[in-house]
CSV table of C-alpha atoms in Angstrom, one decimal:
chain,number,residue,atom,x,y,z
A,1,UNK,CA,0.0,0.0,0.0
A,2,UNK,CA,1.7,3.4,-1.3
A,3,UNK,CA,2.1,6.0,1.6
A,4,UNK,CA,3.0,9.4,1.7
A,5,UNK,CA,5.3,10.8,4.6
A,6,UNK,CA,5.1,14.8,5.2
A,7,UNK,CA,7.3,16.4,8.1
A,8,UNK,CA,7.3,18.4,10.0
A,9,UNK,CA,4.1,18.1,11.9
A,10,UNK,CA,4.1,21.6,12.7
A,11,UNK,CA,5.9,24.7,12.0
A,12,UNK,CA,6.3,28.2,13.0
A,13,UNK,CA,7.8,30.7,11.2
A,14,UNK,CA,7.9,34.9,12.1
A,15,UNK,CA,6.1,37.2,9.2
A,16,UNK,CA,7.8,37.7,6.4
A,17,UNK,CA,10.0,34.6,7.3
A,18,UNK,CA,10.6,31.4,4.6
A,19,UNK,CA,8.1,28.4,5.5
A,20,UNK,CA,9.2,24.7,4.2
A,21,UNK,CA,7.8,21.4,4.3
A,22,UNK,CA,8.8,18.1,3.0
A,23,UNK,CA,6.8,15.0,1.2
A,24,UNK,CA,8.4,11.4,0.7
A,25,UNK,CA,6.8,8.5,-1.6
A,26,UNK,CA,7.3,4.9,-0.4
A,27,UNK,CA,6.7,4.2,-4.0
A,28,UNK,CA,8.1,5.0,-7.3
A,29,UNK,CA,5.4,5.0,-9.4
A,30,UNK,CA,3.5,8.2,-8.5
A,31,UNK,CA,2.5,10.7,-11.3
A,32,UNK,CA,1.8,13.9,-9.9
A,33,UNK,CA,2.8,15.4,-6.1
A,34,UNK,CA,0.1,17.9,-5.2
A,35,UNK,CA,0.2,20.5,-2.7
A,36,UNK,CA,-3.4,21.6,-0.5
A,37,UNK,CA,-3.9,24.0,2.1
A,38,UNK,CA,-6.7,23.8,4.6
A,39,UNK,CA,-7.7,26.6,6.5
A,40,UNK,CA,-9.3,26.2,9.8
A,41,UNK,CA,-13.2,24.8,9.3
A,42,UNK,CA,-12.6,24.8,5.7
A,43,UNK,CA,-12.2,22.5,3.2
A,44,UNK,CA,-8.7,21.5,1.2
A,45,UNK,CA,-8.0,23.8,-1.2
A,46,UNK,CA,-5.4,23.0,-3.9
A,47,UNK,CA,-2.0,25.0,-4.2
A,48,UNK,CA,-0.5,23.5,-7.1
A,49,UNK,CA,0.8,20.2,-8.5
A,50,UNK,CA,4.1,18.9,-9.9
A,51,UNK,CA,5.4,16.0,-11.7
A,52,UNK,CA,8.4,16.9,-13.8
A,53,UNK,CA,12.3,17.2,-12.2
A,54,UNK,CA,13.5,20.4,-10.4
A,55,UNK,CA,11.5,23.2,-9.7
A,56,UNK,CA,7.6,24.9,-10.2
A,57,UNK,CA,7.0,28.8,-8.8
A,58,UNK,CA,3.3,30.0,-8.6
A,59,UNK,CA,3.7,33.6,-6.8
A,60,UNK,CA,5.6,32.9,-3.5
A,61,UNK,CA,5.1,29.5,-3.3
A,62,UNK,CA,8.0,27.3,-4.9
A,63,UNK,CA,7.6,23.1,-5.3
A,64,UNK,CA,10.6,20.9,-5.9
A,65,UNK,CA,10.4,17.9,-7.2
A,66,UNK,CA,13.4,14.6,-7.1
A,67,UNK,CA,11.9,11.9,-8.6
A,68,UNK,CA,15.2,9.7,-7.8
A,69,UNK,CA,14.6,10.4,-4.5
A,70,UNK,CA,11.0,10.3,-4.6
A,71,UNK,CA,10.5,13.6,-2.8
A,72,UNK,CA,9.3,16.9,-3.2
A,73,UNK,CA,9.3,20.0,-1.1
A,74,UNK,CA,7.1,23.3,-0.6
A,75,UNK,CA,8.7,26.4,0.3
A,76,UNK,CA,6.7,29.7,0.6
A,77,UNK,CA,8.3,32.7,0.8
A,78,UNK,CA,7.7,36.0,2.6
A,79,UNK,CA,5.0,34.1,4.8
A,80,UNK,CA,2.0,36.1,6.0
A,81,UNK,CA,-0.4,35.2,9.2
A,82,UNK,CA,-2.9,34.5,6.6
A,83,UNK,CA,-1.1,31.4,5.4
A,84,UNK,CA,-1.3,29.8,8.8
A,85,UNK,CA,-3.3,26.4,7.7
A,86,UNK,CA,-2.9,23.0,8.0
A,87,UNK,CA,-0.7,22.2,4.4
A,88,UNK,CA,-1.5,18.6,2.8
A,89,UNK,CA,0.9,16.8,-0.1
A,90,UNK,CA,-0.5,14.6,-1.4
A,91,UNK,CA,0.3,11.4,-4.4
A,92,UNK,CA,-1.3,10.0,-7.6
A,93,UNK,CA,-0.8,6.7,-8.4
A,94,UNK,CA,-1.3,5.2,-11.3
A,95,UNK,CA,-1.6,1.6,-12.8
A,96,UNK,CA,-5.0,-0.3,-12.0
A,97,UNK,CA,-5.1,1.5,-8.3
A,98,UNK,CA,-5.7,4.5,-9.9
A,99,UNK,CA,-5.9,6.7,-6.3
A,100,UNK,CA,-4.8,9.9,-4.9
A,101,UNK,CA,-2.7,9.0,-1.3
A,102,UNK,CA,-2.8,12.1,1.2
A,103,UNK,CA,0.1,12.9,3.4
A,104,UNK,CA,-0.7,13.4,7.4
A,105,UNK,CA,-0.5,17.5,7.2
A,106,UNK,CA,1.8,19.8,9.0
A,107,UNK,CA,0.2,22.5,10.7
A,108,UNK,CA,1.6,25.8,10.0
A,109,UNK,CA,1.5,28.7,12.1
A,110,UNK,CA,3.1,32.4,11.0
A,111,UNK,CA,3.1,35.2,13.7
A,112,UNK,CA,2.8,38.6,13.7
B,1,UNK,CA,-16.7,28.6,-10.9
B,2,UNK,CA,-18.2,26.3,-9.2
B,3,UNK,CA,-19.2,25.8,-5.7
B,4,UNK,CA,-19.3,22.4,-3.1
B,5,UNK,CA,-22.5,22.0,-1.1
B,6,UNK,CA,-22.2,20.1,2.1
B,7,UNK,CA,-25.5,18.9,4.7
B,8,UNK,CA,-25.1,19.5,7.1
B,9,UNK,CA,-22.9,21.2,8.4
B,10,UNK,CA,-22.7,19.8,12.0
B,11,UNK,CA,-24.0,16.3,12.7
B,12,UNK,CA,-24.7,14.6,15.9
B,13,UNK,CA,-25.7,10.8,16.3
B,14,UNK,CA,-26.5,8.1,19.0
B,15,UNK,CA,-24.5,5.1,18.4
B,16,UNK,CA,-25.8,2.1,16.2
B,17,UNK,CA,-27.8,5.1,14.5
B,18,UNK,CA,-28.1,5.0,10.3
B,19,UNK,CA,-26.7,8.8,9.5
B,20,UNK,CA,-26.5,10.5,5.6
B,21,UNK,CA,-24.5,13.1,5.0
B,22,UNK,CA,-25.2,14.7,1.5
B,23,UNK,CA,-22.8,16.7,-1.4
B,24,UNK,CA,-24.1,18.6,-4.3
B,25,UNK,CA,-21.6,20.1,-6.8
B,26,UNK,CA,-22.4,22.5,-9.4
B,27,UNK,CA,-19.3,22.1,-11.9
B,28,UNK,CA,-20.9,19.7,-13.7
B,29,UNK,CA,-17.8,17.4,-12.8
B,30,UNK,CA,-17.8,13.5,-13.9
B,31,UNK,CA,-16.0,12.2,-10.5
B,32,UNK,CA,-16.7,12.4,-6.7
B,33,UNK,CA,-15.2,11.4,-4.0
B,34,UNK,CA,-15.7,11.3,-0.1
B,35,UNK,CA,-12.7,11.4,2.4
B,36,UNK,CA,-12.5,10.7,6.2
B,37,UNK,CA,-10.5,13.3,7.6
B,38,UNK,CA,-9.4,12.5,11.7
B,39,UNK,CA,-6.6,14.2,13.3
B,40,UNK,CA,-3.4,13.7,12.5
B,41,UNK,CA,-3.6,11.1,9.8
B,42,UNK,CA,-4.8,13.0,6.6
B,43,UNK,CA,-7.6,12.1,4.4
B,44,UNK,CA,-8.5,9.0,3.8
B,45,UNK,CA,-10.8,8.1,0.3
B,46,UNK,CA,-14.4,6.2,1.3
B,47,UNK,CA,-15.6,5.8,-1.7
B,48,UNK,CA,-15.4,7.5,-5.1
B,49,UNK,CA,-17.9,7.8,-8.4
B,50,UNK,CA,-16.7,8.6,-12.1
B,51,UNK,CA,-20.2,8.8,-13.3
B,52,UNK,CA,-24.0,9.0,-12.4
B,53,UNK,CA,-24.9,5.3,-10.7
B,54,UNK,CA,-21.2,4.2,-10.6
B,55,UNK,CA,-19.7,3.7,-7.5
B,56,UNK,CA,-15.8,2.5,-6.2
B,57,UNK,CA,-14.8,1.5,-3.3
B,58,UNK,CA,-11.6,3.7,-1.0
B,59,UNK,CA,-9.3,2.1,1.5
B,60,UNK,CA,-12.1,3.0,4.0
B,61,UNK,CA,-15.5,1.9,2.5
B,62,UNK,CA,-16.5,-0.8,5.5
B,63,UNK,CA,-19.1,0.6,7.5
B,64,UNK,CA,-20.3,3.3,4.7
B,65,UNK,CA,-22.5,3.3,1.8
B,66,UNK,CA,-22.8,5.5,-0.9
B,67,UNK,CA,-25.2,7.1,-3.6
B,68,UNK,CA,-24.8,8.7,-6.9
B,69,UNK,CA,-28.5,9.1,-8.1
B,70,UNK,CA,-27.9,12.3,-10.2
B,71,UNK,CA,-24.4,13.6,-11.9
B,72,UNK,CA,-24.3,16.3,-9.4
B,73,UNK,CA,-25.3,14.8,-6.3
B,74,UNK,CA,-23.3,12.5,-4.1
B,75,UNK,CA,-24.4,10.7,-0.9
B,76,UNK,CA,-22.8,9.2,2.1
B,77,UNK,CA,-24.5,7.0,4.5
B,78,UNK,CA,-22.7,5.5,8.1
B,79,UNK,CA,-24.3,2.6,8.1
B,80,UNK,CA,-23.9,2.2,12.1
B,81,UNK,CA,-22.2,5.0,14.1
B,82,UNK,CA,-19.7,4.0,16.8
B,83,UNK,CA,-19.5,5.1,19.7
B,84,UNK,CA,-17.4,8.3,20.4
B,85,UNK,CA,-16.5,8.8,16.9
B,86,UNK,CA,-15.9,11.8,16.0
B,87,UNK,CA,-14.5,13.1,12.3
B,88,UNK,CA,-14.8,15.5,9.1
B,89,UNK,CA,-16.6,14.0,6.0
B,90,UNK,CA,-15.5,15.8,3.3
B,91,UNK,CA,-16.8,15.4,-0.5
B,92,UNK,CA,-14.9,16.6,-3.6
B,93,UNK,CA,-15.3,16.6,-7.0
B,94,UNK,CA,-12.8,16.8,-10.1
B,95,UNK,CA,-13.3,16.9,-14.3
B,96,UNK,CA,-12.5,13.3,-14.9
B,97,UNK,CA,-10.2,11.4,-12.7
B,98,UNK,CA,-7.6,11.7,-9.9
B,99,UNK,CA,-4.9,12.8,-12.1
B,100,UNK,CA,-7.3,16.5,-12.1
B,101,UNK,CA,-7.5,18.7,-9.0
B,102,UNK,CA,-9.7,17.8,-6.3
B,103,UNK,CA,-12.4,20.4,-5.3
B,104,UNK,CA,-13.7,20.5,-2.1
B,105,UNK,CA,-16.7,21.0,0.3
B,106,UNK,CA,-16.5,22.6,4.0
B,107,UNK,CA,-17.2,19.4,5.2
B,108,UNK,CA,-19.5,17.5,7.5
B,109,UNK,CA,-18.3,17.3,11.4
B,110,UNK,CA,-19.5,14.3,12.5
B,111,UNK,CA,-20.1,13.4,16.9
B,112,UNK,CA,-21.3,10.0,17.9
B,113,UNK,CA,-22.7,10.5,21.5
């Protein structure tokens, strides 16, 4: 059964301050890493996805991708308090278990 | 745009109780999906529908049943709440498969008494 690992649990960064969170596969044959951000009482919302080598910017948020390494990374930049959410990464699989595998969340918190 | 409807909103049962929780989309989306969502382990797929009457079982299906009467409409029934339980039900919906982005609902907060 595919699983995807996401650390921290939770993270704190000042304003303004770089936030980062990490994604692992325990399997090689995933498609796409996607990135969702939950804010509190809300549904999932998705940030962007990524499935080819190196990096994808959308505004300041930055995914990196290592397919040898099966991992991928978010990093947003000059965070804001509104960004404080619970972030998701989450895996499609391919192959006859076509399914999209959800990482546990780290909960991120920016202060004033 | 489009928009997720979830009913309702807040849901408290007795245990051993039948519960339905319902999810209308208006994107005119072909798939739906619903997801368990407890603390600290993420979402987890219940069941999923590509098209109107189909219906695909998740990694979490025992102890649910689902409905897809219409294209936009998409059911969840618990077929016998547990005690204590208590968890977010959250439906989504997406163009065609899960290779497309998942759009989803507020959610249903779920408290078995």
């Amino acid at each position: 059964q595919q699983k995807v690992q996401q650390s921290p649990e939770s993270l704190s960064v000042p304003e303004g301050g770089m936030a980062s969170f990490n994604c692992t596969s325990s399997d090689r044959n995933f498609q796409y890493f996607w990135w969702y951000r939950q804010h509190s009482g809300e549904g999932p919302k998705a940030l962007m996805s990524i499935f080819s080598d190196g990096d994808k910017k959308e505004g300041r948020f930055t995914a990196h991708l290592n397919k040898a390494s099966l991992h991928v990374s978010l990093h947003i930049r000059d965070s804001q308090p509104s960004d404080s959410a619970l972030y998701f990464c989450a895996a499609t699989y391919g192959g006859s278990g076509n399914k999209l595998i959800f990482g546990t969340g780290t909960l991120l918190s920016v202060k004033p | 745009g489009g928009i997720i409807t979830q009913t309702p909103k807040f849901l408290i049962g007795q245990e051993g109780q039948k519960l339905t929780l319902k999810c209308q989309q208006n994107f005119n989306h072909d798939t739906m999906y619903w997801y368990r969502q407890d603390s600290g382990k993420g979402l987890r797929l219940i069941y999923y529908s590509i098209t109107e009457n189909d219906l695909q079982k998740g990694d979490l299906s025992e102890g649910y049943d689902a409905s897809r009467e219409k294209k936009s409409s998409f059911s969840l029934t618990v077929t016998s709440a547990q005690k204590n339980e208590m968890a977010v039900f959250l439906c989504a919906s997406s163009i065609e498969g899960f290779q497309d982005t998942q759009y989803f609902g507020p959610g249903t907060r779920l408290l078995v008494l």
